[in-house]
Amino acid sequence: MRTEGEATVVKTYEVRTYGCQMNVHDSERLSGLLEDAGYVRAPQGSDGDADVVVFNTCAVRENADNKLYGNLGRLAPMKTKRPGMQIAVGGCLAQKDRDTIVDRAPWVDVVFGTHNIGKLPVLLERARIQEEAQIEIAESLEAFPSTLPTRRESAYAAWVSISVGCNNTCTFCIVPALRGKEEDRRPGDILAEVEALVAEGVSEITLLGQNVNAYGSDLGDREAFSKLLRACGAIEGLERVRFTSPHPRDFTDDVIAAMAETPNVMPQLHMPMQSGSDTILKAMRRSYRQERFLGIIEKVRAAIPHAAISTDIIVGFPGETEEDFQQTMHAVREARFANAFTFQYSKRPGTPAADMEGQIPKEVVQERYMRLVALQEEISWEENKTQVGRTLEVMVAEGEGRKDGATHRLSGRAPDNRLVHFTKPGEEVRPGDVVTVEITYAAPHHLLAEGPAQAVRRTRAGDAWEKRNAAPAQPKGVLLGIPTLGVPAPLPVTTSGCAVPS
């Protein structure tokens, strides 16, 4: 806050997030830090009209820097007209291009990296006092993000980070170079945070890590992740547990057993395949082959028959032949994913794949991509049709149904994370409450329940949502909790620890 005469002027902030869920995690921490320092969030749609604008960047796309500098350029005249306005750039692109950001955009005040997000308020103040840009990039983690203040977007669902960094060396991914080696949190710290979140009213948590099921490698316990899932099952009031994103290499039978035997671990699995070709998987430096991947899927379905399994696939990786692509199509037909997040390969500067021979022409990549999307759309629709007639408990979400107002419906997530639109009950229903409905129609990307709700269960999570929305905005951040996008998203195009997940 600043004082002008006798009036106290509240300073506002805006955080713009690009990339993965780890960046969402960090952005809610950045918001919490700024609110702890006395800033308040700028109104929605302010579009840069704030005292502090923070860009939390992603570096996994080839044109990520062009997007950043284009957005920075649009803010330059606004900063000229608004005395005291500050602009900060953090995240993976800042970690990678630390020396060039201020050269290309000299109106930027602060540049910080992935390892020192907790320094943002101090760097902003230092830039203001010294009247020059502050660039501070740490090479290793200074504080685990969960120890920082946060401003969670949801009252009823939260991310809980269990590790940071990644020990994999996938040739298409630059994230390990920018976020460092894997560091695991102690189980007691994770469970204490989950319990605190539940006490606040959270009923769904998503365990988050760059390679979430490698959890324990830093602790010397190969079964630490399955033990963590089971421990979450013992927390009273915690209704739904999810996790993202695992790696097939580390996906072991004890994890499958823990998923099947822990009632609040949801029947959902996001398992990045990336390619169905053994040749391409080897070139990607993925440590499994098609047979191993499909074997995991078979085991999961045997233990959890109603599990919805999703994946990530890269089309057009360097050297991919039509035969390699057909192996991917075969794997998709065999796995029958509920949905897949498909990516056309693009060079990531700084990755081994960017310099590989056999870069595929754009038009070939596009044509293969369209064939893959068409196949997966067909499978997704067929898999969703198997849900028709089922009775499901849907957790009401906020902002999931863009047409809810016009259709007089509400939207939410089934236990397997499928999106369900349902007829609005006669009684009040709040985000976080649970509604029991019968599925009457299936589309490729959502389910519809057109009949009346069979039951409505008001929850502590709904109470928490109601309390938050009734309370006036507070300038201080909440000290516990981890990010979410409403109910943690159905693994949007930005999944796991990098935009093309583990």
XYZ file of C-alpha atoms in Angstrom:
502
model
C 0.000 0.000 0.000
C 1.057 3.599 -0.489
C -0.245 6.840 1.045
C -1.128 9.872 -1.066
C -2.053 12.765 1.188
C -4.551 11.345 3.646
C -5.763 8.579 1.311
C -4.338 5.090 1.400
C -3.971 3.630 -2.084
C -3.998 -0.134 -2.379
C -1.522 -1.496 -4.924
C -2.873 -4.128 -7.288
C -1.289 -7.082 -9.028
C -1.955 -9.451 -11.925
C -0.249 -12.806 -12.522
C -0.298 -14.296 -16.020
C 0.459 -17.993 -16.185
C 1.712 -20.011 -19.143
C 2.443 -23.729 -19.327
C 2.016 -26.573 -16.929
C 0.376 -27.338 -13.602
C 3.692 -26.734 -11.878
C 3.477 -23.161 -13.153
C -0.105 -22.937 -11.878
C 1.273 -24.133 -8.548
C 3.932 -21.416 -8.620
C 1.501 -18.689 -9.699
C -0.750 -19.250 -6.735
C 2.337 -18.970 -4.559
C 3.297 -15.735 -6.303
C -0.220 -14.400 -5.668
C 0.042 -15.401 -2.027
C 3.419 -13.691 -1.672
C 2.114 -10.463 -3.186
C -1.007 -10.466 -1.023
C 1.148 -11.162 2.022
C 3.102 -8.034 1.030
C -0.086 -5.955 0.941
C -1.089 -6.079 -2.730
C -4.609 -7.006 -3.835
C -5.571 -8.788 -7.017
C -6.591 -6.543 -9.897
C -10.177 -6.998 -11.123
C -10.694 -9.756 -13.648
C -10.173 -8.499 -17.170
C -7.856 -5.677 -16.095
C -5.501 -6.734 -18.914
C -2.336 -5.244 -17.500
C -3.967 -2.315 -15.711
C -2.281 -3.130 -12.401
C 0.586 -1.811 -10.305
C 2.483 -5.089 -10.713
C 2.143 -7.502 -13.637
C 3.937 -10.850 -13.294
C 4.550 -13.220 -16.212
C 5.099 -16.820 -15.089
C 6.556 -18.297 -18.241
C 6.966 -21.651 -19.967
C 9.920 -22.605 -22.176
C 8.827 -25.870 -23.744
C 7.392 -24.434 -26.954
C 9.563 -23.194 -29.783
C 7.826 -19.811 -29.967
C 7.494 -19.264 -26.201
C 9.852 -16.290 -26.278
C 7.983 -14.609 -29.143
C 4.753 -14.877 -27.177
C 6.372 -13.388 -24.083
C 7.994 -10.448 -25.855
C 4.809 -9.724 -27.757
C 2.899 -9.470 -24.475
C 5.658 -7.413 -22.867
C 5.597 -5.054 -25.844
C 1.900 -4.422 -25.381
C 2.530 -3.389 -21.769
C 5.330 -0.937 -22.541
C 3.043 2.032 -23.380
C 0.819 1.237 -20.387
C 3.835 1.419 -18.111
C 4.803 4.789 -19.580
C 1.358 6.159 -18.726
C 1.214 4.588 -15.238
C 3.923 5.916 -12.876
C 5.258 3.275 -10.508
C 3.989 0.300 -12.501
C 6.326 -2.715 -12.348
C 6.685 -5.768 -14.597
C 8.272 -9.047 -13.475
C 9.157 -12.120 -15.513
C 9.646 -15.515 -13.855
C 9.336 -19.207 -14.618
C 11.130 -21.529 -16.998
C 11.806 -19.045 -19.800
C 13.275 -16.621 -17.266
C 15.477 -19.405 -15.915
C 16.670 -20.170 -19.469
C 16.977 -16.659 -20.931
C 18.025 -14.746 -17.844
C 20.606 -12.637 -19.689
C 18.454 -11.538 -22.615
C 15.054 -10.564 -21.204
C 16.030 -7.092 -19.966
C 18.125 -6.496 -23.084
C 15.111 -7.196 -25.314
C 12.561 -5.567 -22.984
C 14.389 -2.924 -20.911
C 11.121 -1.820 -19.286
C 11.030 -5.092 -17.274
C 11.812 -4.464 -13.586
C 12.432 -7.974 -12.210
C 13.602 -11.296 -13.635
C 13.516 -14.336 -11.335
C 13.754 -18.088 -11.895
C 12.030 -21.310 -10.957
C 14.075 -21.819 -7.799
C 13.575 -18.479 -6.046
C 9.952 -17.438 -6.498
C 9.868 -16.466 -2.826
C 12.113 -13.484 -3.593
C 9.587 -11.660 -5.791
C 8.356 -9.044 -3.257
C 11.924 -8.237 -2.193
C 13.099 -7.892 -5.791
C 10.182 -5.600 -6.646
C 10.969 -3.340 -3.693
C 14.686 -3.335 -4.527
C 13.916 -2.395 -8.150
C 11.682 0.429 -6.961
C 14.281 1.847 -4.579
C 17.302 1.431 -6.857
C 15.355 2.364 -10.001
C 16.997 -0.363 -12.036
C 16.126 -3.884 -13.112
C 16.800 -6.694 -10.663
C 17.861 -10.047 -12.136
C 18.219 -12.911 -9.688
C 18.285 -16.518 -10.866
C 19.068 -19.258 -8.343
C 20.665 -22.485 -9.602
C 19.075 -24.659 -6.924
C 15.851 -24.616 -4.932
C 15.904 -22.023 -2.141
C 12.635 -23.033 -0.445
C 10.130 -25.740 -1.249
C 7.147 -23.879 -2.750
C 4.733 -25.354 -0.224
C 6.385 -23.345 2.564
C 5.366 -20.089 0.860
C 2.069 -18.214 1.224
C -0.571 -18.970 -1.370
C -3.803 -17.681 -2.778
C -5.700 -20.756 -3.942
C -8.260 -20.311 -6.675
C -10.588 -22.961 -5.255
C -12.090 -23.428 -1.818
C -12.834 -27.107 -2.398
C -9.964 -28.585 -4.466
C -6.202 -28.167 -4.308
C -2.892 -29.253 -5.745
C -0.418 -30.686 -3.251
C 3.142 -30.816 -4.509
C 5.048 -33.896 -3.357
C 8.259 -33.281 -5.305
C 9.972 -30.788 -7.575
C 12.390 -31.392 -10.419
C 12.907 -34.460 -12.574
C 15.666 -37.061 -12.982
C 14.595 -38.140 -16.473
C 16.538 -37.196 -19.604
C 13.831 -37.275 -22.295
C 15.319 -35.800 -25.444
C 12.270 -33.610 -26.177
C 12.031 -31.979 -22.748
C 13.978 -29.059 -21.323
C 12.232 -29.010 -17.943
C 14.860 -30.992 -15.944
C 17.480 -28.445 -17.003
C 15.286 -25.609 -15.745
C 13.760 -27.117 -12.604
C 16.663 -29.306 -11.521
C 16.951 -32.795 -10.108
C 14.073 -34.349 -8.223
C 13.674 -33.341 -4.606
C 11.040 -35.106 -2.519
C 9.115 -33.687 0.390
C 8.920 -35.691 3.577
C 5.715 -37.738 3.828
C 4.833 -36.157 7.164
C 5.006 -32.669 5.667
C 2.772 -33.684 2.745
C 0.175 -35.319 4.965
C 0.205 -32.384 7.380
C -0.557 -30.062 4.486
C -3.363 -32.305 3.231
C -4.886 -32.451 6.716
C -4.696 -28.656 6.992
C -6.392 -28.295 3.613
C -9.184 -30.667 4.633
C -9.653 -28.669 7.838
C -10.178 -25.589 5.623
C -12.910 -27.409 3.673
C -10.971 -28.917 0.748
C -12.411 -32.288 -0.251
C -10.306 -33.098 -3.324
C -6.533 -32.999 -3.689
C -4.262 -33.766 -6.606
C -0.749 -34.917 -5.769
C 1.606 -33.111 -8.106
C 5.114 -33.855 -9.325
C 7.141 -33.680 -12.504
C 7.310 -37.491 -12.274
C 4.911 -38.104 -9.441
C 5.303 -41.869 -9.030
C 9.086 -41.603 -8.827
C 8.398 -40.125 -5.392
C 10.640 -41.834 -2.878
C 13.780 -42.028 -5.012
C 15.180 -39.088 -3.085
C 14.114 -40.738 0.199
C 15.432 -44.233 -0.518
C 11.974 -45.887 -0.454
C 10.740 -47.416 -3.721
C 7.224 -47.886 -2.325
C 6.904 -44.389 -0.875
C 4.293 -43.294 -3.419
C 1.933 -46.202 -2.846
C 2.331 -45.689 0.908
C 1.454 -42.023 0.446
C -1.716 -42.917 -1.465
C -2.796 -45.283 1.291
C -2.029 -42.666 3.950
C -4.246 -40.172 2.124
C -6.996 -42.770 2.344
C -6.905 -42.539 6.122
C -7.564 -38.784 6.257
C -11.139 -38.196 7.396
C -13.043 -35.757 5.224
C -10.806 -36.198 2.169
C -13.187 -37.497 -0.489
C -11.100 -37.544 -3.665
C -7.408 -38.108 -4.325
C -5.845 -37.802 -7.769
C -2.246 -37.545 -9.009
C -0.361 -36.346 -12.066
C 1.722 -37.244 -13.936
C 3.291 -40.667 -13.553
C 5.996 -42.206 -15.735
C 5.527 -45.764 -17.073
C 9.052 -46.664 -15.980
C 8.183 -46.139 -12.313
C 4.613 -47.396 -12.383
C 4.751 -50.498 -10.189
C 2.252 -53.091 -9.024
C 2.161 -51.680 -5.475
C 0.825 -48.394 -6.883
C -1.917 -50.216 -8.794
C -2.852 -52.099 -5.622
C -2.944 -48.883 -3.597
C -5.209 -47.250 -6.197
C -7.578 -50.216 -6.213
C -7.682 -50.672 -2.440
C -7.902 -47.023 -1.287
C -11.522 -45.855 -1.638
C -10.827 -42.151 -1.996
C -8.173 -42.622 -4.705
C -10.181 -41.974 -7.837
C -10.467 -44.471 -10.732
C -8.495 -42.254 -13.069
C -4.995 -42.484 -14.495
C -3.098 -40.118 -16.747
C -0.209 -42.138 -18.206
C 1.930 -40.360 -20.820
C 2.779 -42.721 -23.691
C 4.355 -40.145 -26.060
C 4.754 -42.699 -28.881
C 3.746 -46.266 -29.675
C 6.911 -46.946 -31.664
C 9.751 -48.691 -29.859
C 12.216 -46.990 -32.210
C 10.892 -43.530 -31.408
C 10.612 -44.280 -27.687
C 14.301 -45.185 -27.737
C 15.131 -41.945 -29.580
C 13.064 -40.041 -27.008
C 15.116 -41.786 -24.306
C 11.977 -43.248 -22.769
C 12.844 -46.319 -20.741
C 9.841 -48.494 -21.704
C 8.493 -49.967 -24.912
C 4.976 -50.440 -26.297
C 4.517 -53.896 -24.769
C 5.449 -52.641 -21.301
C 3.109 -49.650 -21.605
C 0.116 -51.683 -22.751
C 0.854 -54.220 -20.016
C 0.466 -51.497 -17.386
C -2.852 -50.422 -18.894
C -4.062 -54.034 -18.826
C -3.099 -54.434 -15.155
C -4.834 -51.189 -14.171
C -8.045 -52.204 -15.929
C -7.969 -55.645 -14.327
C -7.704 -54.069 -10.867
C -9.959 -51.028 -11.546
C -12.462 -51.949 -14.275
C -14.070 -48.508 -14.504
C -10.805 -46.559 -14.614
C -10.624 -43.748 -17.164
C -7.133 -43.679 -18.645
C -5.737 -40.709 -20.539
C -2.369 -40.057 -22.129
C -0.057 -37.684 -23.992
C 1.226 -38.353 -27.505
C 3.779 -36.507 -29.630
C 3.365 -36.749 -33.412
C 6.234 -36.100 -35.813
C 9.213 -36.643 -33.525
C 12.465 -36.494 -35.553
C 12.968 -39.689 -37.541
C 9.352 -40.857 -37.234
C 8.382 -42.929 -40.262
C 4.894 -43.844 -41.404
C 5.513 -47.284 -39.883
C 6.432 -45.678 -36.547
C 3.267 -43.597 -36.680
C 1.180 -46.694 -37.404
C 2.621 -48.259 -34.243
C 1.290 -45.265 -32.317
C -2.123 -45.698 -33.940
C -2.051 -49.401 -33.015
C -1.214 -48.600 -29.389
C -4.078 -46.083 -29.237
C -6.525 -48.684 -30.557
C -5.296 -51.238 -28.019
C -5.234 -48.877 -25.021
C -8.610 -47.252 -25.764
C -7.846 -44.059 -23.881
C -10.738 -42.033 -22.522
C -8.930 -39.037 -23.963
C -5.502 -38.095 -25.211
C -3.599 -34.833 -25.270
C -1.899 -34.837 -28.638
C 0.980 -32.595 -29.638
C 2.686 -31.865 -32.913
C 6.409 -32.040 -32.259
C 8.079 -28.655 -32.219
C 11.704 -27.941 -31.467
C 12.510 -27.017 -27.902
C 15.745 -25.001 -27.976
C 18.275 -26.607 -25.671
C 16.956 -30.164 -26.025
C 18.826 -32.978 -27.833
C 15.859 -33.599 -30.146
C 16.105 -30.074 -31.552
C 19.406 -31.004 -33.246
C 18.482 -34.515 -34.361
C 18.517 -35.480 -38.004
C 15.248 -36.435 -39.660
C 13.145 -33.413 -38.696
C 9.697 -34.082 -40.186
C 8.144 -31.540 -42.596
C 5.318 -29.551 -41.042
C 2.739 -30.740 -43.576
C 3.544 -34.411 -42.828
C 3.267 -33.822 -39.086
C -0.050 -32.032 -39.546
C -1.524 -34.839 -41.672
C -0.512 -37.515 -39.159
C -1.795 -35.399 -36.310
C -5.224 -35.090 -37.923
C -5.438 -38.857 -38.402
C -4.523 -39.463 -34.773
C -7.030 -36.907 -33.499
C -9.793 -38.456 -35.617
C -9.042 -41.922 -34.244
C -8.925 -40.745 -30.644
C -12.157 -38.746 -31.049
C -13.876 -41.916 -32.243
C -12.522 -43.945 -29.316
C -13.332 -41.233 -26.760
C -16.914 -41.105 -27.965
C -17.254 -44.895 -27.871
C -15.777 -45.042 -24.369
C -18.063 -42.264 -23.153
C -21.100 -44.103 -24.553
C -20.350 -46.950 -22.129
C -21.181 -44.488 -19.325
C -24.788 -44.018 -20.466
C -27.143 -45.522 -17.876
C -24.588 -45.347 -15.075
C -25.383 -43.492 -11.857
C -22.483 -41.250 -10.828
C -21.623 -38.930 -7.980
C -20.598 -35.627 -9.546
C -18.654 -33.022 -7.607
C -20.007 -29.642 -8.689
C -17.339 -27.461 -10.251
C -16.977 -23.749 -10.774
C -16.478 -22.461 -14.305
C -16.420 -25.860 -16.039
C -19.590 -25.393 -18.110
C -19.399 -22.377 -20.393
C -23.045 -22.770 -21.469
C -24.508 -23.604 -18.054
C -26.343 -20.292 -17.765
C -28.088 -20.677 -21.107
C -28.899 -24.371 -20.660
C -29.963 -24.142 -16.981
C -27.455 -26.843 -16.141
C -24.566 -27.242 -13.758
C -21.288 -29.032 -14.417
C -18.868 -31.120 -12.448
C -16.507 -34.056 -12.414
C -17.326 -37.728 -12.046
C -14.995 -39.854 -9.908
C -13.048 -40.806 -13.048
C -12.716 -37.076 -13.884
C -15.070 -37.131 -16.853
C -16.864 -33.825 -17.312
C -20.620 -34.108 -16.628
C -23.268 -31.491 -17.421
C -26.499 -32.093 -15.480
C -29.913 -30.534 -15.009
C -29.867 -27.919 -12.279
C -31.637 -29.287 -9.169
C -34.488 -27.368 -7.576
C -32.512 -26.865 -4.382
C -29.383 -24.774 -3.939
C -26.172 -26.470 -5.095
C -22.731 -24.981 -4.528
C -19.325 -25.794 -6.025
C -17.878 -28.575 -3.902
C -21.261 -30.186 -3.226
C -21.965 -33.646 -4.650
C -24.943 -34.467 -6.888
C -25.991 -38.005 -7.849
C -27.198 -38.257 -11.449
C -27.900 -40.834 -14.160
C -26.005 -40.385 -17.426
C -28.357 -40.150 -20.416
C -26.128 -38.997 -23.268
C -22.459 -39.092 -24.240
C -20.386 -36.802 -26.444
C -16.662 -37.259 -27.169
C -15.609 -34.802 -24.453
C -18.450 -34.744 -21.937
C -21.403 -36.621 -20.492
C -24.944 -35.351 -20.033
C -27.501 -36.150 -17.310
C -30.818 -34.761 -18.529
C -33.109 -36.166 -15.828
C -33.656 -34.820 -12.315
C -30.895 -35.294 -9.761
C -31.324 -38.415 -7.662
C -29.661 -36.843 -4.626
C -27.870 -33.682 -3.536
C -25.291 -33.846 -0.756
C -24.208 -30.580 0.801
C -20.577 -30.825 1.841
C -17.998 -29.065 3.965
C -16.328 -28.160 0.685
C -19.508 -26.381 -0.421
C -19.602 -24.622 2.935
C -16.013 -23.473 2.368
C -16.897 -22.143 -1.090
C -19.902 -20.285 0.313
C -17.854 -18.781 3.131
C -15.108 -17.633 0.782
C -17.527 -15.991 -1.604
C -19.452 -14.283 1.193
C -16.331 -12.808 2.772
C -14.809 -9.502 1.632
C -11.499 -9.664 -0.210
C -8.536 -9.874 2.129
C -5.170 -8.277 1.348
C -3.276 -11.040 3.104
C -2.555 -14.436 1.572
C -3.665 -17.771 2.962
C -0.728 -19.582 4.516
C -1.640 -23.149 3.653
C -2.831 -24.891 0.522
C -1.765 -25.598 -3.035
C -3.127 -24.500 -6.374
C -6.030 -25.690 -8.396
C -7.972 -24.569 -11.414
C -11.444 -24.983 -9.948
C -11.536 -28.697 -9.472
C -8.041 -29.549 -10.735
C -8.507 -29.600 -14.445
C -9.147 -32.710 -16.493
C -5.511 -32.541 -17.460
C -5.809 -29.749 -19.943
C -3.355 -29.439 -22.793
C -0.906 -28.334 -20.139
C -0.514 -31.432 -18.063
C 2.043 -32.636 -15.567
C 5.344 -31.003 -14.953
C 5.915 -29.802 -18.505
C 3.696 -28.930 -21.420
C 4.442 -32.315 -22.896
C 4.149 -34.330 -19.684
C 6.416 -36.981 -18.287
